[in-house]
């Protein structure tokens, strides 16, 4: 059973950096895509970034050139390096793993960027 768990959130000043991590248990040999979404207070969950098992990446326009997504060789970890953070990056960040046609979500980690 794939069960993602996020870590690394916290409070940071604008312009600062955070690195989020997401670890999953269970078989990862069939994982195709991993990524991150976020949800700000009062808003819908929105796409942030994804990475495929082949290493291709895609980012939301709002985070391009500031955030970097990566994974490890075992494909059981996904990371999100966030630089030059802005107050509008505040929200709960959720990671996901897409495995055998199903999407598995973590419970989220809070990121708060103060101005």
mmCIF file of C-alpha atoms in Angstrom:
data_model
loop_
_atom_site.group_PDB
_atom_site.id
_atom_site.type_symbol
_atom_site.label_atom_id
_atom_site.label_comp_id
_atom_site.label_asym_id
_atom_site.label_seq_id
_atom_site.Cartn_x
_atom_site.Cartn_y
_atom_site.Cartn_z
ATOM 1 C CA UNK A 1 0.000 0.000 0.000
ATOM 2 C CA UNK A 2 1.421 3.356 -1.071
ATOM 3 C CA UNK A 3 1.045 5.825 1.799
ATOM 4 C CA UNK A 4 2.783 9.192 1.370
ATOM 5 C CA UNK A 5 3.850 11.264 4.384
ATOM 6 C CA UNK A 6 5.026 14.863 3.996
ATOM 7 C CA UNK A 7 7.508 16.736 6.170
ATOM 8 C CA UNK A 8 9.534 19.928 6.124
ATOM 9 C CA UNK A 9 6.865 22.598 6.308
ATOM 10 C CA UNK A 10 7.088 25.564 8.630
ATOM 11 C CA UNK A 11 7.174 29.322 9.002
ATOM 12 C CA UNK A 12 9.606 31.335 6.904
ATOM 13 C CA UNK A 13 10.050 34.974 5.970
ATOM 14 C CA UNK A 14 9.477 36.166 2.439
ATOM 15 C CA UNK A 15 12.559 35.539 0.343
ATOM 16 C CA UNK A 16 13.521 32.499 2.370
ATOM 17 C CA UNK A 17 13.693 28.827 1.462
ATOM 18 C CA UNK A 18 12.156 25.548 2.566
ATOM 19 C CA UNK A 19 12.621 21.971 1.436
ATOM 20 C CA UNK A 20 9.642 19.657 1.592
ATOM 21 C CA UNK A 21 10.041 15.903 1.625
ATOM 22 C CA UNK A 22 7.527 13.166 1.002
ATOM 23 C CA UNK A 23 8.198 9.537 1.785
ATOM 24 C CA UNK A 24 6.067 6.612 0.816
ATOM 25 C CA UNK A 25 5.973 2.995 1.861
ATOM 26 C CA UNK A 26 4.801 0.032 -0.146
ATOM 27 C CA UNK A 27 5.817 -1.081 -3.597
ATOM 28 C CA UNK A 28 7.075 1.747 -5.777
ATOM 29 C CA UNK A 29 8.087 -0.206 -8.873
ATOM 30 C CA UNK A 30 4.966 0.833 -10.782
ATOM 31 C CA UNK A 31 4.919 4.465 -9.742
ATOM 32 C CA UNK A 32 4.625 6.639 -12.827
ATOM 33 C CA UNK A 33 4.353 10.177 -11.522
ATOM 34 C CA UNK A 34 4.928 11.988 -8.229
ATOM 35 C CA UNK A 35 4.187 15.551 -7.378
ATOM 36 C CA UNK A 36 2.892 18.353 -5.222
ATOM 37 C CA UNK A 37 -0.297 20.358 -4.927
ATOM 38 C CA UNK A 38 -1.109 23.121 -2.466
ATOM 39 C CA UNK A 39 -4.194 24.685 -0.971
ATOM 40 C CA UNK A 40 -4.365 28.203 0.393
ATOM 41 C CA UNK A 41 -7.042 29.167 2.929
ATOM 42 C CA UNK A 42 -10.391 29.625 1.192
ATOM 43 C CA UNK A 43 -9.063 28.465 -2.160
ATOM 44 C CA UNK A 44 -9.136 25.287 -4.192
ATOM 45 C CA UNK A 45 -6.232 22.902 -4.263
ATOM 46 C CA UNK A 46 -3.864 23.830 -7.087
ATOM 47 C CA UNK A 47 -1.101 22.081 -8.978
ATOM 48 C CA UNK A 48 2.479 22.957 -8.061
ATOM 49 C CA UNK A 49 4.813 20.483 -9.776
ATOM 50 C CA UNK A 50 5.251 16.894 -10.867
ATOM 51 C CA UNK A 51 8.069 14.583 -11.874
ATOM 52 C CA UNK A 52 7.773 11.363 -13.847
ATOM 53 C CA UNK A 53 9.643 8.138 -13.235
ATOM 54 C CA UNK A 54 11.708 9.064 -16.278
ATOM 55 C CA UNK A 55 12.721 12.376 -14.734
ATOM 56 C CA UNK A 56 10.561 14.757 -16.741
ATOM 57 C CA UNK A 57 9.239 17.679 -14.736
ATOM 58 C CA UNK A 58 6.487 20.253 -15.017
ATOM 59 C CA UNK A 59 5.742 23.313 -12.892
ATOM 60 C CA UNK A 60 2.935 25.764 -12.364
ATOM 61 C CA UNK A 61 3.793 29.139 -13.871
ATOM 62 C CA UNK A 62 3.620 30.735 -10.432
ATOM 63 C CA UNK A 63 6.537 28.662 -9.102
ATOM 64 C CA UNK A 64 8.760 28.260 -12.181
ATOM 65 C CA UNK A 65 12.381 29.219 -11.588
ATOM 66 C CA UNK A 66 11.790 29.266 -7.805
ATOM 67 C CA UNK A 67 10.798 25.674 -6.983
ATOM 68 C CA UNK A 68 12.584 22.459 -7.937
ATOM 69 C CA UNK A 69 11.083 18.981 -7.718
ATOM 70 C CA UNK A 70 13.234 15.869 -7.474
ATOM 71 C CA UNK A 71 13.085 12.212 -6.516
ATOM 72 C CA UNK A 72 15.466 9.433 -5.529
ATOM 73 C CA UNK A 73 16.500 6.293 -7.401
ATOM 74 C CA UNK A 74 14.069 4.127 -5.465
ATOM 75 C CA UNK A 75 11.187 6.449 -6.393
ATOM 76 C CA UNK A 76 9.935 6.329 -2.813
ATOM 77 C CA UNK A 77 10.784 9.938 -2.025
ATOM 78 C CA UNK A 78 9.810 13.194 -3.665
ATOM 79 C CA UNK A 79 11.259 16.557 -2.711
ATOM 80 C CA UNK A 80 10.280 20.144 -3.338
ATOM 81 C CA UNK A 81 12.987 22.771 -2.925
ATOM 82 C CA UNK A 82 11.290 26.141 -2.561
ATOM 83 C CA UNK A 83 13.371 29.305 -2.913
ATOM 84 C CA UNK A 84 12.476 33.003 -2.988
ATOM 85 C CA UNK A 85 9.270 32.250 -1.134
ATOM 86 C CA UNK A 86 6.410 34.738 -1.283
ATOM 87 C CA UNK A 87 3.443 35.236 1.051
ATOM 88 C CA UNK A 88 1.195 33.887 -1.702
ATOM 89 C CA UNK A 89 3.019 30.552 -1.435
ATOM 90 C CA UNK A 90 1.363 30.048 1.944
ATOM 91 C CA UNK A 91 -0.812 26.977 2.188
ATOM 92 C CA UNK A 92 -0.974 23.275 2.931
ATOM 93 C CA UNK A 93 1.255 21.316 0.582
ATOM 94 C CA UNK A 94 0.178 17.817 -0.415
ATOM 95 C CA UNK A 95 2.309 15.253 -2.171
ATOM 96 C CA UNK A 96 0.957 12.443 -4.302
ATOM 97 C CA UNK A 97 2.121 9.277 -5.999
ATOM 98 C CA UNK A 98 0.384 7.907 -9.085
ATOM 99 C CA UNK A 99 0.648 4.132 -9.037
ATOM 100 C CA UNK A 100 -1.155 1.531 -11.145
ATOM 101 C CA UNK A 101 -3.945 3.911 -12.099
ATOM 102 C CA UNK A 102 -4.577 5.186 -8.584
ATOM 103 C CA UNK A 103 -3.485 8.408 -6.936
ATOM 104 C CA UNK A 104 -2.299 8.292 -3.325
ATOM 105 C CA UNK A 105 -2.233 11.511 -1.317
ATOM 106 C CA UNK A 106 -0.435 12.524 1.829
ATOM 107 C CA UNK A 107 -2.146 14.473 4.604
ATOM 108 C CA UNK A 108 -0.275 17.679 3.916
ATOM 109 C CA UNK A 109 2.284 19.938 5.553
ATOM 110 C CA UNK A 110 1.719 23.605 6.364
ATOM 111 C CA UNK A 111 3.909 26.255 4.776
ATOM 112 C CA UNK A 112 3.519 29.813 6.019
ATOM 113 C CA UNK A 113 5.440 32.693 4.456
ATOM 114 C CA UNK A 114 5.390 35.950 6.378
ATOM 115 C CA UNK A 115 5.819 39.318 4.708
#
